[in-house]
Short mmCIF file of N, CA, C and O in Angstrom, two decimals:
data_model
loop_
_atom_site.label_atom_id
_atom_site.label_comp_id
_atom_site.label_asym_id
_atom_site.label_seq_id
_atom_site.Cartn_x
_atom_site.Cartn_y
_atom_site.Cartn_z
N MET V 8 -43.75 2.44 -66.53
CA MET V 8 -45.09 2.44 -66.14
C MET V 8 -45.86 2.60 -67.58
O MET V 8 -45.72 3.00 -68.19
N SER V 9 -46.82 1.40 -67.49
CA SER V 9 -47.47 1.11 -69.13
C SER V 9 -49.19 1.47 -68.34
O SER V 9 -49.24 1.13 -67.11
N GLU V 10 -49.47 2.29 -69.58
CA GLU V 10 -50.90 2.66 -68.93
C GLU V 10 -52.07 1.29 -69.68
O GLU V 10 -51.97 1.15 -70.86
N GLU V 11 -52.84 1.20 -68.99
CA GLU V 11 -53.78 0.12 -69.25
C GLU V 11 -55.33 0.89 -69.58
O GLU V 11 -55.65 1.33 -68.97
N THR V 12 -55.74 0.48 -70.71
CA THR V 12 -56.86 0.65 -71.19
C THR V 12 -57.89 -0.47 -71.23
O THR V 12 -57.79 -1.28 -71.88
N THR V 13 -58.63 -0.12 -69.95
CA THR V 13 -59.68 -1.47 -70.24
C THR V 13 -60.81 -0.89 -70.70
O THR V 13 -61.87 -0.39 -69.89
N SER V 14 -61.46 -1.07 -71.88
CA SER V 14 -62.36 -1.00 -72.33
C SER V 14 -63.34 -1.84 -72.45
O SER V 14 -63.39 -2.96 -72.97
N ASN V 15 -64.36 -1.34 -71.72
CA ASN V 15 -65.29 -2.77 -71.53
C ASN V 15 -66.42 -1.93 -72.41
O ASN V 15 -67.16 -1.08 -72.00
N PRO V 16 -67.01 -3.01 -73.39
CA PRO V 16 -68.09 -2.75 -74.26
C PRO V 16 -69.48 -2.06 -73.53
O PRO V 16 -70.26 -1.48 -74.31
N SER V 17 -69.45 -2.66 -72.40
CA SER V 17 -70.81 -2.71 -71.87
C SER V 17 -70.83 -1.48 -71.08
O SER V 17 -71.97 -1.00 -70.11
N SER V 18 -69.90 -0.79 -71.02
CA SER V 18 -69.29 0.64 -70.14
C SER V 18 -70.29 1.70 -70.84
O SER V 18 -70.68 3.23 -70.26
N ASN V 19 -70.71 1.72 -72.00
CA ASN V 19 -71.63 2.48 -72.77
C ASN V 19 -73.14 2.90 -72.00
O ASN V 19 -73.36 2.53 -71.30
N ARG V 20 -73.61 4.04 -72.45
CA ARG V 20 -74.77 4.64 -71.81
C ARG V 20 -75.76 3.79 -72.32
O ARG V 20 -75.68 3.20 -73.49
N THR V 21 -76.39 3.22 -71.36
CA THR V 21 -77.85 2.38 -71.80
C THR V 21 -79.19 2.79 -71.48
O THR V 21 -78.90 3.30 -70.41
N LEU V 22 -80.17 2.79 -72.34
CA LEU V 22 -81.31 3.30 -72.26
C LEU V 22 -82.40 2.39 -72.34
O LEU V 22 -82.09 1.49 -73.34
N ASP V 23 -83.80 2.20 -71.56
CA ASP V 23 -84.85 1.35 -72.15
C ASP V 23 -85.59 2.20 -72.82
O ASP V 23 -86.18 3.19 -72.61
N GLY V 24 -86.96 1.86 -73.67
CA GLY V 24 -87.40 2.44 -74.27
C GLY V 24 -88.40 1.60 -75.21
O GLY V 24 -88.32 0.39 -75.53
N ARG V 25 -89.55 1.91 -76.06
CA ARG V 25 -90.27 1.62 -77.06
C ARG V 25 -90.55 2.02 -77.83
O ARG V 25 -89.89 2.93 -78.40
N VAL V 26 -90.00 0.53 -78.91
CA VAL V 26 -90.17 0.89 -80.34
C VAL V 26 -91.29 1.77 -81.00
O VAL V 26 -92.58 0.93 -80.58
N THR V 27 -91.34 2.57 -81.55
CA THR V 27 -92.55 3.62 -82.40
C THR V 27 -92.87 3.29 -83.96
O THR V 27 -93.84 3.21 -84.19
N SER V 28 -91.49 3.13 -84.46
CA SER V 28 -91.29 2.67 -85.64
C SER V 28 -90.52 1.73 -86.37
O SER V 28 -89.24 1.77 -85.44
N SER V 29 -90.87 0.69 -86.97
CA SER V 29 -89.53 -0.63 -87.46
C SER V 29 -89.83 -0.43 -89.43
O SER V 29 -89.51 -1.64 -90.09
N ALA V 30 -90.07 0.38 -89.86
CA ALA V 30 -90.81 0.62 -90.99
C ALA V 30 -88.95 0.61 -91.79
O ALA V 30 -89.06 0.09 -92.95
N MET V 31 -88.08 1.42 -91.28
CA MET V 31 -86.99 1.28 -92.05
C MET V 31 -86.52 0.31 -92.02
O MET V 31 -86.11 -0.81 -91.33
N ASP V 32 -85.03 -0.19 -93.28
CA ASP V 32 -84.30 -1.35 -93.13
C ASP V 32 -83.01 -1.30 -91.97
O ASP V 32 -82.12 -0.42 -91.75
N LYS V 33 -83.19 -2.16 -91.12
CA LYS V 33 -82.35 -2.28 -90.30
C LYS V 33 -82.27 -1.07 -88.83
O LYS V 33 -81.13 -1.18 -88.58
N THR V 34 -83.57 -0.30 -89.19
CA THR V 34 -83.14 0.77 -88.25
C THR V 34 -84.64 0.93 -87.48
O THR V 34 -85.75 0.79 -88.22
N VAL V 35 -84.50 1.16 -86.12
CA VAL V 35 -85.85 1.27 -85.48
C VAL V 35 -85.93 2.76 -84.90
O VAL V 35 -84.83 3.21 -84.39
N THR V 36 -87.03 3.32 -84.70
CA THR V 36 -87.04 4.45 -83.91
C THR V 36 -87.77 4.15 -82.42
O THR V 36 -88.56 3.50 -82.22
N VAL V 37 -87.21 4.41 -81.48
CA VAL V 37 -87.45 4.15 -80.13
C VAL V 37 -87.66 5.54 -79.78
O VAL V 37 -86.99 6.20 -79.11
N LEU V 38 -88.60 5.26 -78.51
CA LEU V 38 -89.29 6.64 -77.53
C LEU V 38 -88.45 6.40 -76.50
O LEU V 38 -88.95 5.31 -75.72
N ILE V 39 -87.61 7.27 -76.04
CA ILE V 39 -87.31 7.15 -74.48
C ILE V 39 -88.05 8.31 -73.49
O ILE V 39 -87.91 9.09 -73.56
N GLU V 40 -88.88 7.54 -72.06
CA GLU V 40 -89.39 8.17 -71.23
C GLU V 40 -88.94 8.58 -70.18
O GLU V 40 -88.19 7.72 -69.76
N ARG V 41 -88.92 10.06 -69.98
CA ARG V 41 -88.41 10.10 -68.20
C ARG V 41 -89.42 11.20 -67.59
O ARG V 41 -90.00 11.61 -67.99
N LYS V 42 -89.01 11.38 -66.12
CA LYS V 42 -90.04 12.09 -65.36
C LYS V 42 -89.16 13.16 -64.82
O LYS V 42 -87.89 12.92 -64.59
N VAL V 43 -89.43 14.30 -64.87
CA VAL V 43 -88.80 15.53 -64.48
C VAL V 43 -89.49 16.32 -63.70
O VAL V 43 -90.58 16.67 -63.93
N LYS V 44 -88.73 16.32 -62.40
CA LYS V 44 -90.00 17.37 -61.40
C LYS V 44 -89.56 18.84 -61.79
O LYS V 44 -88.88 19.50 -62.32
N HIS V 45 -91.22 19.65 -61.98
CA HIS V 45 -91.07 20.82 -61.94
C HIS V 45 -90.18 21.60 -61.20
O HIS V 45 -90.29 21.50 -59.92
N PRO V 46 -89.47 23.10 -61.87
CA PRO V 46 -88.86 23.34 -60.64
C PRO V 46 -89.22 23.99 -59.53
O PRO V 46 -88.92 24.32 -58.63
N LEU V 47 -90.58 24.85 -60.09
CA LEU V 47 -91.58 25.54 -59.15
C LEU V 47 -92.37 24.92 -58.20
O LEU V 47 -92.61 24.92 -56.86
N TYR V 48 -93.19 24.10 -58.87
CA TYR V 48 -94.18 23.39 -58.08
C TYR V 48 -94.17 22.05 -57.79
O TYR V 48 -94.71 21.38 -56.99
N GLY V 49 -93.19 21.42 -58.50
CA GLY V 49 -92.78 20.17 -57.64
C GLY V 49 -93.63 18.72 -58.26
O GLY V 49 -93.08 17.88 -58.15
N LYS V 50 -94.46 19.24 -59.30
CA LYS V 50 -94.81 18.00 -60.15
C LYS V 50 -94.29 17.41 -61.37
O LYS V 50 -93.14 17.92 -61.67
N PHE V 51 -94.18 16.11 -61.06
CA PHE V 51 -93.48 15.26 -61.82
C PHE V 51 -94.18 15.62 -63.27
O PHE V 51 -95.34 15.14 -63.47
N MET V 52 -92.94 15.77 -64.40
CA MET V 52 -93.94 15.81 -66.06
C MET V 52 -92.86 14.66 -66.63
O MET V 52 -91.99 14.53 -66.68
N ARG V 53 -93.58 14.19 -67.78
CA ARG V 53 -93.09 13.21 -68.58
C ARG V 53 -92.44 13.96 -69.62
O ARG V 53 -92.95 14.57 -70.19
N ARG V 54 -91.10 13.78 -70.09
CA ARG V 54 -90.30 14.25 -71.00
C ARG V 54 -90.14 13.13 -71.74
O ARG V 54 -89.66 12.04 -71.39
N SER V 55 -90.00 13.32 -73.12
CA SER V 55 -89.50 12.13 -73.97
C SER V 55 -88.59 12.33 -75.08
O SER V 55 -88.33 13.88 -75.48
N THR V 56 -87.90 11.84 -75.50
CA THR V 56 -86.64 11.78 -76.48
C THR V 56 -87.25 10.45 -77.88
O THR V 56 -87.43 9.76 -77.34
N LYS V 57 -86.84 10.73 -78.78
CA LYS V 57 -87.04 9.70 -80.13
C LYS V 57 -85.69 9.57 -80.42
O LYS V 57 -85.42 10.79 -80.97
N ILE V 58 -85.13 8.55 -80.64
CA ILE V 58 -83.81 8.04 -80.93
C ILE V 58 -83.83 6.91 -82.32
O ILE V 58 -84.78 6.11 -82.43
N HIS V 59 -82.85 6.87 -83.06
CA HIS V 59 -82.76 6.04 -84.11
C HIS V 59 -81.89 4.85 -83.46
O HIS V 59 -80.78 5.08 -82.82
N ALA V 60 -82.11 3.63 -83.56
CA ALA V 60 -81.09 2.48 -83.25
C ALA V 60 -80.85 1.35 -84.15
O ALA V 60 -81.79 1.22 -85.17
N HIS V 61 -79.66 1.13 -84.04
CA HIS V 61 -79.14 0.15 -84.99
C HIS V 61 -79.97 -1.54 -85.22
O HIS V 61 -79.67 -1.71 -83.62
N ASP V 62 -80.68 -2.01 -85.82
CA ASP V 62 -81.36 -3.18 -85.41
C ASP V 62 -80.74 -3.90 -86.50
O ASP V 62 -81.51 -4.31 -87.51
N GLU V 63 -79.61 -4.83 -86.62
CA GLU V 63 -79.25 -6.03 -87.38
C GLU V 63 -79.88 -6.86 -88.03
O GLU V 63 -80.11 -7.07 -89.20
N GLU V 64 -80.64 -7.51 -87.18
CA GLU V 64 -81.36 -8.85 -87.89
C GLU V 64 -82.98 -8.02 -87.83
O GLU V 64 -83.88 -8.85 -88.70
N ASN V 65 -83.30 -6.98 -87.80
CA ASN V 65 -84.97 -6.71 -88.22
C ASN V 65 -85.77 -7.22 -87.33
O ASN V 65 -86.83 -7.71 -87.71
N ALA V 66 -85.50 -7.73 -86.19
CA ALA V 66 -86.31 -8.51 -85.23
C ALA V 66 -87.18 -7.29 -84.45
O ALA V 66 -87.90 -8.23 -83.83
N CYS V 67 -86.93 -6.19 -84.59
CA CYS V 67 -88.18 -5.47 -83.75
C CYS V 67 -89.01 -5.46 -84.32
O CYS V 67 -89.19 -5.38 -85.65
N SER V 68 -90.42 -5.14 -83.76
CA SER V 68 -91.63 -4.70 -84.36
C SER V 68 -92.12 -3.53 -83.23
O SER V 68 -91.89 -3.17 -82.34
N GLU V 69 -93.23 -2.75 -83.99
CA GLU V 69 -93.96 -1.77 -83.03
C GLU V 69 -94.41 -1.96 -81.88
O GLU V 69 -94.84 -3.09 -81.91
N GLY V 70 -93.95 -1.11 -80.64
CA GLY V 70 -94.55 -2.03 -79.34
C GLY V 70 -93.92 -2.63 -78.34
O GLY V 70 -93.77 -2.81 -77.37
N ASP V 71 -92.48 -3.17 -79.08
CA ASP V 71 -91.56 -3.48 -78.59
C ASP V 71 -90.82 -2.69 -77.30
O ASP V 71 -90.53 -1.43 -77.39
N LEU V 72 -90.92 -3.69 -76.02
CA LEU V 72 -89.90 -2.85 -75.18
C LEU V 72 -88.35 -3.31 -75.68
O LEU V 72 -87.67 -4.51 -75.19
N VAL V 73 -87.69 -2.21 -75.59
CA VAL V 73 -86.02 -2.76 -75.97
C VAL V 73 -84.86 -1.84 -75.09
O VAL V 73 -85.22 -0.88 -74.62
N ARG V 74 -84.04 -2.47 -75.40
CA ARG V 74 -82.64 -1.64 -74.43
C ARG V 74 -81.83 -1.14 -75.46
O ARG V 74 -81.83 -2.06 -76.60
N VAL V 75 -81.31 -0.12 -75.45
CA VAL V 75 -80.25 0.35 -76.49
C VAL V 75 -79.13 0.76 -75.80
O VAL V 75 -79.03 1.50 -74.95
N GLU V 76 -77.60 1.17 -76.69
CA GLU V 76 -76.72 1.34 -75.76
C GLU V 76 -76.00 2.65 -77.14
O GLU V 76 -75.90 2.14 -78.21
N GLN V 77 -75.38 3.66 -76.30
CA GLN V 77 -74.62 4.41 -76.99
C GLN V 77 -73.54 4.21 -77.99
O GLN V 77 -73.21 3.42 -77.43
N CYS V 78 -73.32 4.18 -78.98
CA CYS V 78 -72.49 3.74 -80.10
C CYS V 78 -71.63 4.99 -80.76
O CYS V 78 -72.18 6.31 -80.94
N ARG V 79 -70.87 4.54 -81.81
CA ARG V 79 -70.18 5.33 -82.74
C ARG V 79 -71.37 5.79 -83.59
O ARG V 79 -71.93 5.19 -83.94
N PRO V 80 -71.17 7.01 -84.47
CA PRO V 80 -72.22 7.60 -85.15
C PRO V 80 -72.01 6.38 -86.47
O PRO V 80 -71.17 6.23 -87.20
N LEU V 81 -73.59 5.81 -86.87
CA LEU V 81 -73.24 4.67 -87.79
C LEU V 81 -73.88 5.48 -89.03
O LEU V 81 -73.98 4.90 -90.25
N SER V 82 -74.53 6.38 -88.79
CA SER V 82 -75.47 7.17 -89.88
C SER V 82 -75.36 8.85 -89.23
O SER V 82 -74.79 9.06 -88.20
N LYS V 83 -76.31 9.70 -90.40
CA LYS V 83 -76.45 10.93 -89.57
C LYS V 83 -77.06 11.24 -88.59
O LYS V 83 -76.86 11.77 -87.56
N THR V 84 -78.24 10.35 -88.46
CA THR V 84 -79.20 10.53 -86.87
C THR V 84 -78.94 8.94 -86.12
O THR V 84 -79.72 9.14 -85.33
N LYS V 85 -78.02 8.07 -86.45
CA LYS V 85 -78.15 6.69 -85.64
C LYS V 85 -77.06 7.09 -84.97
O LYS V 85 -75.50 6.19 -85.53
N THR V 86 -76.87 7.11 -83.60
CA THR V 86 -75.73 7.11 -82.89
C THR V 86 -75.91 5.59 -81.58
O THR V 86 -75.39 5.75 -80.53
N TRP V 87 -76.95 5.20 -81.91
CA TRP V 87 -77.46 4.05 -80.83
C TRP V 87 -77.53 2.28 -81.40
O TRP V 87 -77.97 2.18 -82.76
N ARG V 88 -77.09 1.63 -80.75
CA ARG V 88 -77.43 0.20 -81.00
C ARG V 88 -78.25 -0.46 -80.10
O ARG V 88 -78.23 -0.55 -78.99
N LEU V 89 -79.12 -1.54 -81.15
CA LEU V 89 -79.79 -2.45 -79.71
C LEU V 89 -79.07 -3.50 -79.58
O LEU V 89 -78.42 -4.16 -79.90
N ILE V 90 -79.46 -3.50 -78.01
CA ILE V 90 -78.95 -4.65 -77.66
C ILE V 90 -79.68 -5.86 -77.03
O ILE V 90 -79.19 -6.81 -77.27
N GLU V 91 -80.93 -5.76 -76.68
CA GLU V 91 -81.70 -6.68 -76.35
C GLU V 91 -83.26 -6.36 -76.69
O GLU V 91 -83.76 -5.04 -76.43
N ILE V 92 -84.02 -7.28 -76.67
CA ILE V 92 -85.76 -6.99 -76.64
C ILE V 92 -86.01 -7.22 -75.68
O ILE V 92 -86.10 -8.66 -75.29
N ILE V 93 -86.50 -6.73 -74.53
CA ILE V 93 -86.96 -6.84 -73.00
C ILE V 93 -88.26 -7.79 -72.89
O ILE V 93 -88.49 -8.72 -72.71
N GLU V 94 -89.11 -6.98 -73.92
CA GLU V 94 -90.40 -7.67 -74.06
C GLU V 94 -91.04 -7.71 -75.79
O GLU V 94 -91.19 -6.61 -75.84
N LYS V 95 -91.35 -8.45 -76.23
CA LYS V 95 -92.12 -8.31 -77.17
C LYS V 95 -93.62 -7.73 -77.37
O LYS V 95 -94.49 -7.78 -76.10
N ALA V 96 -94.13 -7.30 -78.18
CA ALA V 96 -95.33 -6.40 -77.97
C ALA V 96 -96.52 -7.62 -78.37
O ALA V 96 -96.32 -8.99 -78.91
N ARG V 97 -97.58 -7.61 -77.93
CA ARG V 97 -98.61 -8.43 -77.77
C ARG V 97 -99.75 -8.27 -79.05
O ARG V 97 -99.40 -7.20 -79.41
#
C-alpha cells in the first residue's frame, strides 16, 4: 500500500485585493476587504486586512486589482505570492 501525495500548487488559499503600496523592492502591500454581518444588528460591516505579497517582476503599481496566494514565509512579514494582476489601475 503506497501513499500518494498530490501536491497541487493551486490548492493554496487565494484572495483578491487592491495594491495600496509598491514602494518596496519585489514587495507590494495589498488591502483585502471582506464583509461581515454584525452579530446583533445584522448590518454588514466592511473589515480589511493589509498583507505583504511577493512581486518578483515589480509589475504592480498602486490601485491595481490583484490575486495573491498563500505560500511559505519569504520574510518576517511576507507569506503571500502574487499570482496575477486582474485589472491595472487607470
